[in-house]
Amino acid sequence: MSGDSSTRSHILDAAERLVQSRGFNGFSYADIAAELSISKPALHYHFPGKAELGLALIRRYEHRFFGALSAVDEQRAPQRLEYYASLYIGVLREQRMCLCGMLAAEYTTLSDPMQRSVIRFFDRNEAWLSEVLTQGRREGTLSFAGSPHERAHVIIGSLEGAMLVSRLYGNLDILQTTTTHLLIGLAPVTTDEITSSTL
């Protein structure tokens, strides 16, 4: 049983790397089999079809992503947002893309269960960010126009888009600069800043 579990984990690891670098439609079972030196029938034993593999990938990625975010549950809102953004930077630093961001680009070619799972991932991101933004307003540590829901969309779209552009140019600084401006833009305006701007 442990051997089966280990093989399954290695398959998911290899498939995740391939999705994050090539996209879901950019690899086949043959690529995974060659990388792991296992047979295609062995792959099909664990994941009968690519759609089943993709669904398992999304579920594992989602579990790990929100498990990581739970580490900052007790922090103030700015620190939680900074940590959230650092997860994107960490992925890109490894020359990968957000798994679900890559899948979103291929959304129309995915199976229905995979489509629903990708939407669920981003819905959970939006809900988490909305909760943190609401916390920040309550604490007085964040300031922004519009609703937390709207601002959450801005944050997700900005980070996912900046990852794409950073990858295109091979320049991590683009994502880091975007992150910095996002966070600075949410900082409350102080009385001194208001006074100096009116002079």
Tab-separated table of C-alpha atoms in Angstrom:
chain	number	residue	atom	x	y	z
A	1	MET	CA	0.000	0.000	0.000
A	2	SER	CA	2.800	2.414	0.888
A	3	GLY	CA	4.445	1.692	-2.457
A	4	ASP	CA	1.218	2.532	-4.291
A	5	SER	CA	0.907	5.742	-2.286
A	6	SER	CA	4.506	6.702	-3.042
A	7	THR	CA	4.080	6.042	-6.774
A	8	ARG	CA	0.859	8.063	-6.827
A	9	SER	CA	2.616	10.964	-5.095
A	10	HIS	CA	5.533	10.868	-7.557
A	11	ILE	CA	3.084	10.876	-10.484
A	12	LEU	CA	1.315	13.920	-9.080
A	13	ASP	CA	4.639	15.687	-8.456
A	14	ALA	CA	5.771	15.100	-12.039
A	15	ALA	CA	2.409	16.095	-13.509
A	16	GLU	CA	2.298	19.259	-11.406
A	17	ARG	CA	5.710	20.358	-12.663
A	18	LEU	CA	4.626	19.730	-16.246
A	19	VAL	CA	1.350	21.649	-15.885
A	20	GLN	CA	3.105	24.576	-14.220
A	21	SER	CA	5.700	24.778	-16.979
A	22	ARG	CA	3.884	23.593	-20.130
A	23	GLY	CA	0.183	23.675	-19.351
A	24	PHE	CA	-2.234	20.765	-19.000
A	25	ASN	CA	-2.432	20.174	-22.741
A	26	GLY	CA	1.330	20.404	-23.139
A	27	PHE	CA	2.184	16.957	-21.815
A	28	SER	CA	1.040	13.356	-22.104
A	29	TYR	CA	1.178	10.226	-19.995
A	30	ALA	CA	4.212	9.257	-22.061
A	31	ASP	CA	6.080	12.305	-20.673
A	32	ILE	CA	5.339	11.276	-17.089
A	33	ALA	CA	6.190	7.638	-17.766
A	34	ALA	CA	9.542	8.639	-19.260
A	35	GLU	CA	10.381	10.993	-16.395
A	36	LEU	CA	9.557	8.446	-13.703
A	37	SER	CA	10.712	5.375	-15.632
A	38	ILE	CA	7.398	3.617	-15.165
A	39	SER	CA	4.985	2.096	-17.672
A	40	LYS	CA	1.896	3.820	-19.005
A	41	PRO	CA	-0.280	0.952	-17.667
A	42	ALA	CA	1.098	1.774	-14.201
A	43	LEU	CA	-0.012	5.384	-14.690
A	44	HIS	CA	-3.474	4.269	-15.740
A	45	TYR	CA	-3.671	2.060	-12.653
A	46	HIS	CA	-3.454	5.145	-10.436
A	47	PHE	CA	-5.236	7.592	-12.742
A	48	PRO	CA	-7.430	5.893	-15.401
A	49	GLY	CA	-7.487	9.032	-17.537
A	50	LYS	CA	-5.865	12.441	-17.740
A	51	ALA	CA	-9.020	14.133	-16.452
A	52	GLU	CA	-8.794	12.083	-13.232
A	53	LEU	CA	-5.136	13.051	-12.912
A	54	GLY	CA	-5.970	16.713	-13.441
A	55	LEU	CA	-8.702	16.648	-10.822
A	56	ALA	CA	-6.364	15.066	-8.284
A	57	LEU	CA	-3.763	17.731	-9.062
A	58	ILE	CA	-6.183	20.589	-8.431
A	59	ARG	CA	-7.448	19.112	-5.178
A	60	ARG	CA	-3.932	18.542	-3.857
A	61	TYR	CA	-2.786	22.019	-4.930
A	62	GLU	CA	-5.808	23.631	-3.278
A	63	HIS	CA	-5.250	21.679	-0.063
A	64	ARG	CA	-1.588	22.704	0.096
A	65	PHE	CA	-2.245	26.330	-0.853
A	66	PHE	CA	-4.854	26.947	1.836
A	67	GLY	CA	-2.921	24.848	4.301
A	68	ALA	CA	-0.045	27.280	3.820
A	69	LEU	CA	-2.350	30.270	4.313
A	70	SER	CA	-3.595	28.846	7.606
A	71	ALA	CA	-0.131	29.573	9.022
A	72	VAL	CA	-0.984	33.284	9.142
A	73	ASP	CA	-4.570	33.037	10.410
A	74	GLU	CA	-3.699	34.909	13.610
A	75	GLN	CA	-1.705	37.705	11.917
A	76	ARG	CA	-2.942	41.204	11.138
A	77	ALA	CA	-4.339	41.805	7.689
A	78	PRO	CA	-1.260	43.424	6.028
A	79	GLN	CA	0.957	40.523	7.099
A	80	ARG	CA	-1.582	37.994	5.806
A	81	LEU	CA	-1.712	39.742	2.421
A	82	GLU	CA	2.069	39.941	2.237
A	83	TYR	CA	2.290	36.214	2.911
A	84	TYR	CA	-0.383	35.510	0.281
A	85	ALA	CA	1.612	37.403	-2.338
A	86	SER	CA	4.816	35.634	-1.279
A	87	LEU	CA	3.280	32.300	-2.302
A	88	TYR	CA	3.026	33.563	-5.889
A	89	ILE	CA	6.585	34.855	-5.807
A	90	GLY	CA	7.834	31.543	-4.444
A	91	VAL	CA	6.195	29.597	-7.271
A	92	LEU	CA	7.619	31.874	-9.956
A	93	ARG	CA	11.057	31.774	-8.357
A	94	GLU	CA	11.032	28.043	-9.109
A	95	GLN	CA	10.266	28.926	-12.754
A	96	ARG	CA	6.722	27.672	-12.462
A	97	MET	CA	3.293	29.249	-12.763
A	98	CYS	CA	0.238	29.023	-10.527
A	99	LEU	CA	-1.240	25.600	-11.317
A	100	CYS	CA	-4.821	26.845	-11.396
A	101	GLY	CA	-3.810	29.957	-13.335
A	102	MET	CA	-2.381	27.714	-16.041
A	103	LEU	CA	-5.529	25.593	-16.011
A	104	ALA	CA	-7.745	28.683	-16.196
A	105	ALA	CA	-6.018	29.594	-19.484
A	106	GLU	CA	-7.050	26.181	-20.834
A	107	TYR	CA	-10.474	26.209	-19.175
A	108	THR	CA	-12.588	25.392	-22.227
A	109	THR	CA	-10.564	22.227	-22.938
A	110	LEU	CA	-10.891	20.810	-19.409
A	111	SER	CA	-13.392	18.228	-18.200
A	112	ASP	CA	-16.449	19.522	-16.334
A	113	PRO	CA	-15.164	18.325	-12.929
A	114	MET	CA	-11.827	20.037	-13.553
A	115	GLN	CA	-13.565	23.241	-14.609
A	116	ARG	CA	-15.639	23.247	-11.423
A	117	SER	CA	-12.548	22.611	-9.320
A	118	VAL	CA	-10.608	25.476	-10.911
A	119	ILE	CA	-13.538	27.818	-10.243
A	120	ARG	CA	-13.713	26.567	-6.670
A	121	PHE	CA	-10.015	27.341	-6.185
A	122	PHE	CA	-10.442	30.939	-7.287
A	123	ASP	CA	-13.710	31.300	-5.355
A	124	ARG	CA	-11.865	30.226	-2.210
A	125	ASN	CA	-9.075	32.714	-2.970
A	126	GLU	CA	-11.621	35.482	-3.382
A	127	ALA	CA	-13.379	34.521	-0.149
A	128	TRP	CA	-10.074	34.378	1.772
A	129	LEU	CA	-8.932	37.737	0.444
A	130	SER	CA	-12.339	39.330	1.107
A	131	GLU	CA	-12.181	38.145	4.700
A	132	VAL	CA	-8.654	39.550	5.141
A	133	LEU	CA	-9.608	42.861	3.519
A	134	THR	CA	-12.650	43.130	5.804
A	135	GLN	CA	-10.362	42.407	8.755
A	136	GLY	CA	-7.998	45.156	7.607
A	137	ARG	CA	-10.775	47.729	7.406
A	138	ARG	CA	-11.949	46.737	10.868
A	139	GLU	CA	-8.405	47.003	12.272
A	140	GLY	CA	-7.709	50.237	10.443
A	141	THR	CA	-4.649	48.637	8.831
A	142	LEU	CA	-5.991	48.627	5.253
A	143	SER	CA	-7.766	51.253	3.178
A	144	PHE	CA	-9.325	50.789	-0.271
A	145	ALA	CA	-12.194	51.953	-2.432
A	146	GLY	CA	-15.074	49.625	-3.246
A	147	SER	CA	-16.062	46.385	-1.580
A	148	PRO	CA	-13.678	43.719	-0.272
A	149	HIS	CA	-15.103	41.421	-2.939
A	150	GLU	CA	-14.139	43.868	-5.711
A	151	ARG	CA	-10.690	44.479	-4.273
A	152	ALA	CA	-10.087	40.736	-3.976
A	153	HIS	CA	-10.692	40.424	-7.725
A	154	VAL	CA	-8.158	43.195	-8.359
A	155	ILE	CA	-5.519	41.443	-6.235
A	156	ILE	CA	-5.999	38.034	-7.854
A	157	GLY	CA	-6.052	39.460	-11.368
A	158	SER	CA	-2.983	41.602	-10.726
A	159	LEU	CA	-0.889	38.764	-9.295
A	160	GLU	CA	-1.907	36.197	-11.922
A	161	GLY	CA	-1.298	38.701	-14.726
A	162	ALA	CA	2.023	39.842	-13.302
A	163	MET	CA	3.159	36.215	-13.127
A	164	LEU	CA	2.485	35.825	-16.848
A	165	VAL	CA	4.365	38.986	-17.782
A	166	SER	CA	7.252	38.137	-15.432
A	167	ARG	CA	7.541	34.735	-17.034
A	168	LEU	CA	7.431	36.225	-20.521
A	169	TYR	CA	10.392	38.492	-19.782
A	170	GLY	CA	12.138	36.106	-17.405
A	171	ASN	CA	12.083	38.865	-14.810
A	172	LEU	CA	10.880	38.117	-11.274
A	173	ASP	CA	11.118	41.831	-10.431
A	174	ILE	CA	7.919	42.505	-12.407
A	175	LEU	CA	5.869	40.359	-10.040
A	176	GLN	CA	7.700	41.672	-6.982
A	177	THR	CA	7.112	45.295	-8.054
A	178	THR	CA	3.444	44.566	-8.700
A	179	THR	CA	3.154	43.020	-5.247
A	180	THR	CA	4.822	46.009	-3.620
A	181	HIS	CA	2.481	48.480	-5.317
A	182	LEU	CA	-0.577	46.398	-4.460
A	183	LEU	CA	0.349	46.387	-0.781
A	184	ILE	CA	1.366	50.053	-0.671
A	185	GLY	CA	-1.929	50.950	-2.342
A	186	LEU	CA	-3.829	49.326	0.515
A	187	ALA	CA	-2.003	51.194	3.279
A	188	PRO	CA	-4.142	53.724	5.169
A	189	VAL	CA	-3.400	57.371	4.460
A	190	THR	CA	-2.017	59.066	7.590
A	191	THR	CA	-2.958	62.501	8.871
A	192	ASP	CA	0.546	63.775	8.031
A	193	GLU	CA	0.182	62.562	4.429
A	194	ILE	CA	-3.204	64.265	4.085
A	195	THR	CA	-1.777	67.514	5.487
A	196	SER	CA	1.300	67.489	3.220
A	197	SER	CA	-0.800	66.762	0.123
A	198	THR	CA	-2.989	69.810	0.740
A	199	LEU	CA	-0.100	72.247	1.255
